């Protein structure tokens, strides 16, 4: 008896995917009839902990079959940015139901009832509540993706920015910060209040615009660039005091964060929503081509050299 045959009839489980190759291995040979349930999560989002429990219980209510009728895969959205972008993941937890290479339905958030209904809609009811029993429906507010900030160079005499690349002569977009050693809460909040206003649009992100360290930060940079927005940025991975302090200061636990005119906008999903509802939401902060220039599609970008602002 083969290993696959020996597991037939056992409860299904959620398989954690850690690499692009691993994802390809688990999905490339699935029969066209198999329902593929992709669960995107991150370790820092509290609702993902609940959703992991919900999904494990739900998976266990479906027995393993040959060929597989349903497959559950779990992916860290930040560790696998290319896959996340391919499925348009902008917030977590996020589920994608796929069959024969086609997306059937997506579910954003941690409402257990919505997840269960979506899976049962496309896979049918299992008739088994699973070993642990499926938790009752719950609704949890998903922490919004981290806000992104845009900035301007501070000079009213902008050159033609259609092919602009920051140089060492550009002004810094954020003030020099004081020695973080023994910084009091009041001093930290004062520093943060200056940072969020360092440019008209400020992006607090993981990494830099040229080398984002998470998929959400990369997508945010792309959105700002596509709308021609000039922005300042701060790499929160290089300053844990700012990273932790900004969560409390903004009352917003995730990154990236976008701030406009000193006010928090939100994360990638909120920024997308704002732009979707109002196409001119970012127009005020977009690069304006030099008078007489035939470059209406000037791209946005950082307002200063890509170097982490030092404390």
Tab-separated table of C-alpha atoms in Angstrom:
chain	number	residue	atom	x	y	z
A	1	UNK	CA	0.000	0.000	0.000
A	2	UNK	CA	1.370	3.408	-0.961
A	3	UNK	CA	1.792	6.258	1.507
A	4	UNK	CA	-1.026	8.177	-0.180
A	5	UNK	CA	-3.364	5.204	0.009
A	6	UNK	CA	-2.546	4.696	3.675
A	7	UNK	CA	-3.636	8.252	4.522
A	8	UNK	CA	-6.910	8.087	2.614
A	9	UNK	CA	-9.837	8.597	4.948
A	10	UNK	CA	-7.757	10.464	7.537
A	11	UNK	CA	-8.724	14.065	8.388
A	12	UNK	CA	-7.218	16.684	6.072
A	13	UNK	CA	-4.650	19.064	7.503
A	14	UNK	CA	-3.348	22.536	6.617
A	15	UNK	CA	0.091	22.363	4.987
A	16	UNK	CA	2.491	25.242	5.663
A	17	UNK	CA	4.258	26.481	2.522
A	18	UNK	CA	7.631	28.125	3.110
A	19	UNK	CA	9.106	28.641	-0.380
A	20	UNK	CA	7.989	29.366	-3.914
A	21	UNK	CA	9.349	25.968	-4.944
A	22	UNK	CA	7.323	24.300	-2.217
A	23	UNK	CA	4.188	26.061	-3.464
A	24	UNK	CA	4.849	24.931	-7.020
A	25	UNK	CA	5.401	21.363	-5.835
A	26	UNK	CA	2.074	21.249	-3.993
A	27	UNK	CA	-0.026	22.898	-6.693
A	28	UNK	CA	1.403	22.005	-10.101
A	29	UNK	CA	-0.002	18.479	-10.266
A	30	UNK	CA	-3.371	18.932	-8.597
A	31	UNK	CA	-6.318	17.528	-10.575
A	32	UNK	CA	-8.517	20.180	-12.169
A	33	UNK	CA	-11.355	19.103	-9.871
A	34	UNK	CA	-9.435	19.764	-6.623
A	35	UNK	CA	-10.482	22.781	-4.559
A	36	UNK	CA	-7.332	24.596	-3.433
A	37	UNK	CA	-7.757	26.698	-0.284
A	38	UNK	CA	-4.928	29.212	0.132
A	39	UNK	CA	-4.637	30.848	3.544
A	40	UNK	CA	-2.400	33.949	3.727
A	41	UNK	CA	-1.281	35.071	7.171
A	42	UNK	CA	1.481	36.911	9.056
A	43	UNK	CA	2.877	36.185	12.525
A	44	UNK	CA	2.195	39.704	13.829
A	45	UNK	CA	-1.525	39.881	12.997
A	46	UNK	CA	-3.547	38.646	15.994
A	47	UNK	CA	-6.638	37.649	13.955
A	48	UNK	CA	-4.449	35.170	12.059
A	49	UNK	CA	-4.017	33.141	15.245
A	50	UNK	CA	-7.770	32.686	15.476
A	51	UNK	CA	-8.111	31.970	11.772
A	52	UNK	CA	-5.395	29.312	11.924
A	53	UNK	CA	-7.463	27.478	14.542
A	54	UNK	CA	-10.649	27.864	12.511
A	55	UNK	CA	-9.022	26.616	9.331
A	56	UNK	CA	-7.374	23.618	11.021
A	57	UNK	CA	-10.727	22.553	12.459
A	58	UNK	CA	-12.441	23.077	9.123
A	59	UNK	CA	-9.780	21.089	7.267
A	60	UNK	CA	-10.107	18.197	9.697
A	61	UNK	CA	-13.782	17.892	8.800
A	62	UNK	CA	-12.833	16.836	5.254
A	63	UNK	CA	-11.297	13.358	4.846
A	64	UNK	CA	-8.252	12.790	2.664
A	65	UNK	CA	-9.280	11.339	-0.700
A	66	UNK	CA	-7.458	10.024	-3.758
A	67	UNK	CA	-7.360	12.045	-5.904
A	68	UNK	CA	-7.667	14.958	-3.451
A	69	UNK	CA	-11.030	16.704	-3.447
A	70	UNK	CA	-9.734	19.611	-1.354
A	71	UNK	CA	-6.277	20.855	-0.323
A	72	UNK	CA	-5.468	23.437	2.349
A	73	UNK	CA	-2.220	25.445	2.103
A	74	UNK	CA	-0.990	28.105	4.539
A	75	UNK	CA	1.413	30.854	3.411
A	76	UNK	CA	3.183	33.678	5.235
A	77	UNK	CA	2.191	36.661	3.075
A	78	UNK	CA	5.388	38.586	3.833
A	79	UNK	CA	7.801	35.699	3.322
A	80	UNK	CA	6.233	34.853	-0.049
A	81	UNK	CA	5.566	38.295	-1.584
A	82	UNK	CA	5.425	37.128	-5.203
A	83	UNK	CA	2.662	34.632	-4.468
A	84	UNK	CA	0.852	37.208	-2.312
A	85	UNK	CA	0.938	39.737	-5.123
A	86	UNK	CA	-0.229	37.143	-7.630
A	87	UNK	CA	-3.388	36.701	-5.568
A	88	UNK	CA	-3.739	40.425	-4.751
A	89	UNK	CA	-3.267	39.977	-0.986
A	90	UNK	CA	-3.317	43.371	0.753
A	91	UNK	CA	-4.489	42.398	4.237
A	92	UNK	CA	-4.429	39.323	6.456
A	93	UNK	CA	-5.945	36.915	7.201
A	94	UNK	CA	-6.929	36.355	3.574
A	95	UNK	CA	-8.290	33.206	1.931
A	96	UNK	CA	-8.345	32.392	-1.764
A	97	UNK	CA	-10.349	29.477	-3.149
A	98	UNK	CA	-8.984	28.176	-6.461
A	99	UNK	CA	-10.024	25.393	-8.811
A	100	UNK	CA	-8.359	24.519	-12.106
A	101	UNK	CA	-6.220	27.659	-11.902
A	102	UNK	CA	-9.214	29.983	-11.516
A	103	UNK	CA	-10.001	32.037	-8.423
A	104	UNK	CA	-13.527	31.162	-7.329
A	105	UNK	CA	-13.820	33.344	-4.246
A	106	UNK	CA	-11.778	35.321	-1.718
A	107	UNK	CA	-12.483	36.003	1.952
A	108	UNK	CA	-10.747	38.832	3.823
A	109	UNK	CA	-10.880	38.953	7.606
A	110	UNK	CA	-11.380	36.432	10.374
A	111	UNK	CA	-15.116	35.773	10.293
A	112	UNK	CA	-15.295	31.985	10.793
A	113	UNK	CA	-18.815	31.767	9.368
A	114	UNK	CA	-17.789	33.432	6.095
A	115	UNK	CA	-14.818	31.128	5.718
A	116	UNK	CA	-16.877	28.028	6.421
A	117	UNK	CA	-19.656	29.132	4.052
A	118	UNK	CA	-17.153	29.842	1.263
A	119	UNK	CA	-15.457	26.454	1.573
A	120	UNK	CA	-18.749	24.557	1.818
A	121	UNK	CA	-20.106	26.455	-1.167
A	122	UNK	CA	-17.367	25.086	-3.413
A	123	UNK	CA	-16.429	21.825	-1.678
A	124	UNK	CA	-19.775	20.772	-0.238
A	125	UNK	CA	-20.540	20.076	3.414
A	126	UNK	CA	-18.364	17.463	5.000
A	127	UNK	CA	-20.960	16.133	7.396
A	128	UNK	CA	-18.254	16.024	10.049
A	129	UNK	CA	-17.401	18.795	12.488
A	130	UNK	CA	-13.834	17.561	12.837
A	131	UNK	CA	-11.903	16.322	15.813
A	132	UNK	CA	-11.713	19.715	17.461
A	133	UNK	CA	-15.092	20.925	16.298
A	134	UNK	CA	-15.420	24.072	14.219
A	135	UNK	CA	-15.427	27.156	16.464
A	136	UNK	CA	-18.571	29.306	16.406
A	137	UNK	CA	-18.691	32.239	14.030
A	138	UNK	CA	-16.690	35.226	15.248
A	139	UNK	CA	-15.922	38.627	13.832
A	140	UNK	CA	-12.577	40.247	14.537
A	141	UNK	CA	-11.452	43.587	13.215
A	142	UNK	CA	-8.385	42.962	11.093
A	143	UNK	CA	-5.546	45.372	11.791
A	144	UNK	CA	-5.181	47.472	8.712
A	145	UNK	CA	-2.041	47.224	6.690
A	146	UNK	CA	0.476	49.663	7.550
A	147	UNK	CA	-0.045	53.215	6.384
A	148	UNK	CA	2.172	54.656	3.741
A	149	UNK	CA	3.486	58.163	3.652
A	150	UNK	CA	4.353	60.443	0.787
A	151	UNK	CA	6.690	63.353	0.868
A	152	UNK	CA	7.886	66.345	-1.055
A	153	UNK	CA	11.399	67.637	-1.431
A	154	UNK	CA	10.663	70.961	0.198
A	155	UNK	CA	11.595	72.910	-2.898
A	156	UNK	CA	8.946	74.617	-5.021
A	157	UNK	CA	11.214	74.478	-8.053
A	158	UNK	CA	10.830	70.880	-9.101
A	159	UNK	CA	12.787	69.640	-12.047
A	160	UNK	CA	11.299	67.294	-14.641
A	161	UNK	CA	10.834	64.199	-12.493
A	162	UNK	CA	9.749	61.751	-15.166
A	163	UNK	CA	13.079	60.005	-14.888
A	164	UNK	CA	14.028	61.259	-11.441
A	165	UNK	CA	16.396	59.321	-9.233
A	166	UNK	CA	17.368	60.653	-5.764
A	167	UNK	CA	20.898	61.972	-5.418
A	168	UNK	CA	23.084	62.837	-2.471
A	169	UNK	CA	22.266	66.520	-3.016
A	170	UNK	CA	18.594	66.057	-2.227
A	171	UNK	CA	17.439	67.196	1.227
A	172	UNK	CA	16.618	64.646	3.892
A	173	UNK	CA	12.905	64.094	4.415
A	174	UNK	CA	13.058	63.536	8.153
A	175	UNK	CA	14.840	65.374	10.964
A	176	UNK	CA	17.883	64.051	12.718
A	177	UNK	CA	16.713	62.202	15.794
A	178	UNK	CA	18.139	62.418	19.268
A	179	UNK	CA	20.087	59.685	21.008
A	180	UNK	CA	17.544	56.954	21.679
A	181	UNK	CA	19.334	55.881	24.856
A	182	UNK	CA	17.006	56.372	27.826
A	183	UNK	CA	14.501	58.225	25.670
A	184	UNK	CA	11.378	59.042	27.645
A	185	UNK	CA	7.907	58.381	26.289
A	186	UNK	CA	7.331	62.114	25.896
A	187	UNK	CA	10.572	62.551	23.971
A	188	UNK	CA	9.772	59.599	21.735
A	189	UNK	CA	6.306	60.908	20.935
A	190	UNK	CA	7.752	64.332	20.152
A	191	UNK	CA	10.209	62.721	17.773
A	192	UNK	CA	7.469	60.653	16.153
A	193	UNK	CA	5.265	63.711	15.721
A	194	UNK	CA	8.112	65.298	13.764
A	195	UNK	CA	8.748	62.167	11.714
A	196	UNK	CA	5.153	61.785	10.528
A	197	UNK	CA	5.249	65.391	9.303
A	198	UNK	CA	8.720	65.175	7.741
A	199	UNK	CA	7.156	65.136	4.261
A	200	UNK	CA	3.612	65.753	2.997
A	201	UNK	CA	3.411	62.003	2.421
A	202	UNK	CA	5.425	59.739	4.724
A	203	UNK	CA	5.747	55.985	4.317
A	204	UNK	CA	6.877	53.944	7.304
A	205	UNK	CA	7.864	50.677	5.716
A	206	UNK	CA	9.934	47.527	6.074
A	207	UNK	CA	13.057	48.171	4.042
A	208	UNK	CA	13.527	50.930	1.488
A	209	UNK	CA	11.679	51.783	-1.744
A	210	UNK	CA	14.424	50.153	-3.794
A	211	UNK	CA	14.564	47.070	-1.552
A	212	UNK	CA	11.265	46.484	0.280
A	213	UNK	CA	11.454	43.775	2.931
A	214	UNK	CA	7.803	42.699	2.777
A	215	UNK	CA	5.181	42.272	0.092
A	216	UNK	CA	2.846	44.885	1.568
A	217	UNK	CA	5.592	47.522	1.615
A	218	UNK	CA	6.520	46.677	-1.974
A	219	UNK	CA	2.907	46.980	-3.139
A	220	UNK	CA	2.547	50.307	-1.327
A	221	UNK	CA	5.677	51.698	-2.990
A	222	UNK	CA	4.308	50.541	-6.343
A	223	UNK	CA	0.933	52.206	-5.742
A	224	UNK	CA	2.538	55.524	-4.808
A	225	UNK	CA	4.890	55.362	-7.781
A	226	UNK	CA	2.080	54.543	-10.195
A	227	UNK	CA	0.188	57.625	-9.007
A	228	UNK	CA	3.263	59.831	-9.402
A	229	UNK	CA	3.450	60.586	-5.685
A	230	UNK	CA	6.586	61.995	-4.095
A	231	UNK	CA	7.006	60.702	-0.568
A	232	UNK	CA	9.378	60.460	2.348
A	233	UNK	CA	10.097	57.084	3.870
A	234	UNK	CA	11.416	55.556	7.062
A	235	UNK	CA	12.762	52.010	7.369
A	236	UNK	CA	11.255	50.796	10.643
A	237	UNK	CA	13.429	47.664	10.597
A	238	UNK	CA	16.466	49.854	11.286
A	239	UNK	CA	14.993	51.516	14.386
A	240	UNK	CA	13.023	49.296	16.747
A	241	UNK	CA	12.243	52.223	19.051
A	242	UNK	CA	10.397	53.985	16.239
A	243	UNK	CA	8.840	50.712	15.108
A	244	UNK	CA	7.354	49.937	18.524
A	245	UNK	CA	6.659	53.529	19.486
A	246	UNK	CA	4.744	54.315	16.312
A	247	UNK	CA	2.331	51.451	16.981
A	248	UNK	CA	1.193	53.182	20.183
A	249	UNK	CA	1.533	56.713	18.826
A	250	UNK	CA	-0.671	55.902	15.835
A	251	UNK	CA	-2.845	53.350	17.639
A	252	UNK	CA	-2.129	51.182	14.604
A	253	UNK	CA	-0.271	47.880	15.153
A	254	UNK	CA	0.965	47.036	11.661
A	255	UNK	CA	3.257	48.258	8.908
A	256	UNK	CA	3.573	49.758	6.378
A	257	UNK	CA	1.864	52.943	7.549
A	258	UNK	CA	1.020	55.890	5.312
A	259	UNK	CA	0.743	59.386	6.753
A	260	UNK	CA	-0.454	62.390	4.771
A	261	UNK	CA	-0.027	65.928	6.105
A	262	UNK	CA	0.745	64.507	9.524
A	263	UNK	CA	-2.426	62.402	9.672
A	264	UNK	CA	-2.538	58.616	9.568
A	265	UNK	CA	-4.241	57.206	6.475
A	266	UNK	CA	-3.713	53.519	7.160
A	267	UNK	CA	-2.129	50.566	5.461
A	268	UNK	CA	-2.098	49.257	1.929
A	269	UNK	CA	-5.722	48.126	1.972
A	270	UNK	CA	-6.971	51.479	3.300
A	271	UNK	CA	-4.885	53.417	0.787
A	272	UNK	CA	-6.234	51.272	-2.049
A	273	UNK	CA	-9.763	51.837	-0.796
A	274	UNK	CA	-9.278	55.612	-0.615
A	275	UNK	CA	-7.869	55.732	-4.139
A	276	UNK	CA	-10.633	53.454	-5.388
A	277	UNK	CA	-13.328	55.674	-3.895
A	278	UNK	CA	-11.654	58.898	-5.020
A	279	UNK	CA	-9.265	58.634	-8.000
A	280	UNK	CA	-7.909	62.098	-7.141
A	281	UNK	CA	-7.130	61.209	-3.511
A	282	UNK	CA	-3.378	61.456	-4.160
A	283	UNK	CA	-3.477	64.029	-6.954
A	284	UNK	CA	-2.444	66.889	-4.654
A	285	UNK	CA	0.795	65.059	-3.885
A	286	UNK	CA	1.616	63.889	-7.388
A	287	UNK	CA	4.634	65.147	-9.299
A	288	UNK	CA	3.740	67.942	-11.683
A	289	UNK	CA	5.774	67.932	-14.918
A	290	UNK	CA	7.746	71.067	-15.677
A	291	UNK	CA	5.732	73.601	-17.641
A	292	UNK	CA	5.905	72.751	-21.330
A	293	UNK	CA	7.136	69.233	-20.609
A	294	UNK	CA	5.509	66.382	-22.470
A	295	UNK	CA	5.796	64.003	-19.553
A	296	UNK	CA	2.282	63.623	-18.118
A	297	UNK	CA	3.078	60.209	-16.709
A	298	UNK	CA	5.897	61.244	-14.408
A	299	UNK	CA	6.527	58.597	-11.808
A	300	UNK	CA	6.688	59.312	-8.120
A	301	UNK	CA	9.383	58.162	-5.744
A	302	UNK	CA	11.369	58.969	-2.619
A	303	UNK	CA	12.122	62.625	-2.051
A	304	UNK	CA	15.603	61.996	-0.703
A	305	UNK	CA	18.455	59.509	-1.071
A	306	UNK	CA	17.508	56.061	0.071
A	307	UNK	CA	19.306	56.087	3.388
A	308	UNK	CA	17.698	55.307	6.732
A	309	UNK	CA	17.159	58.412	8.818
A	310	UNK	CA	19.481	58.078	11.769
A	311	UNK	CA	18.458	58.547	15.330
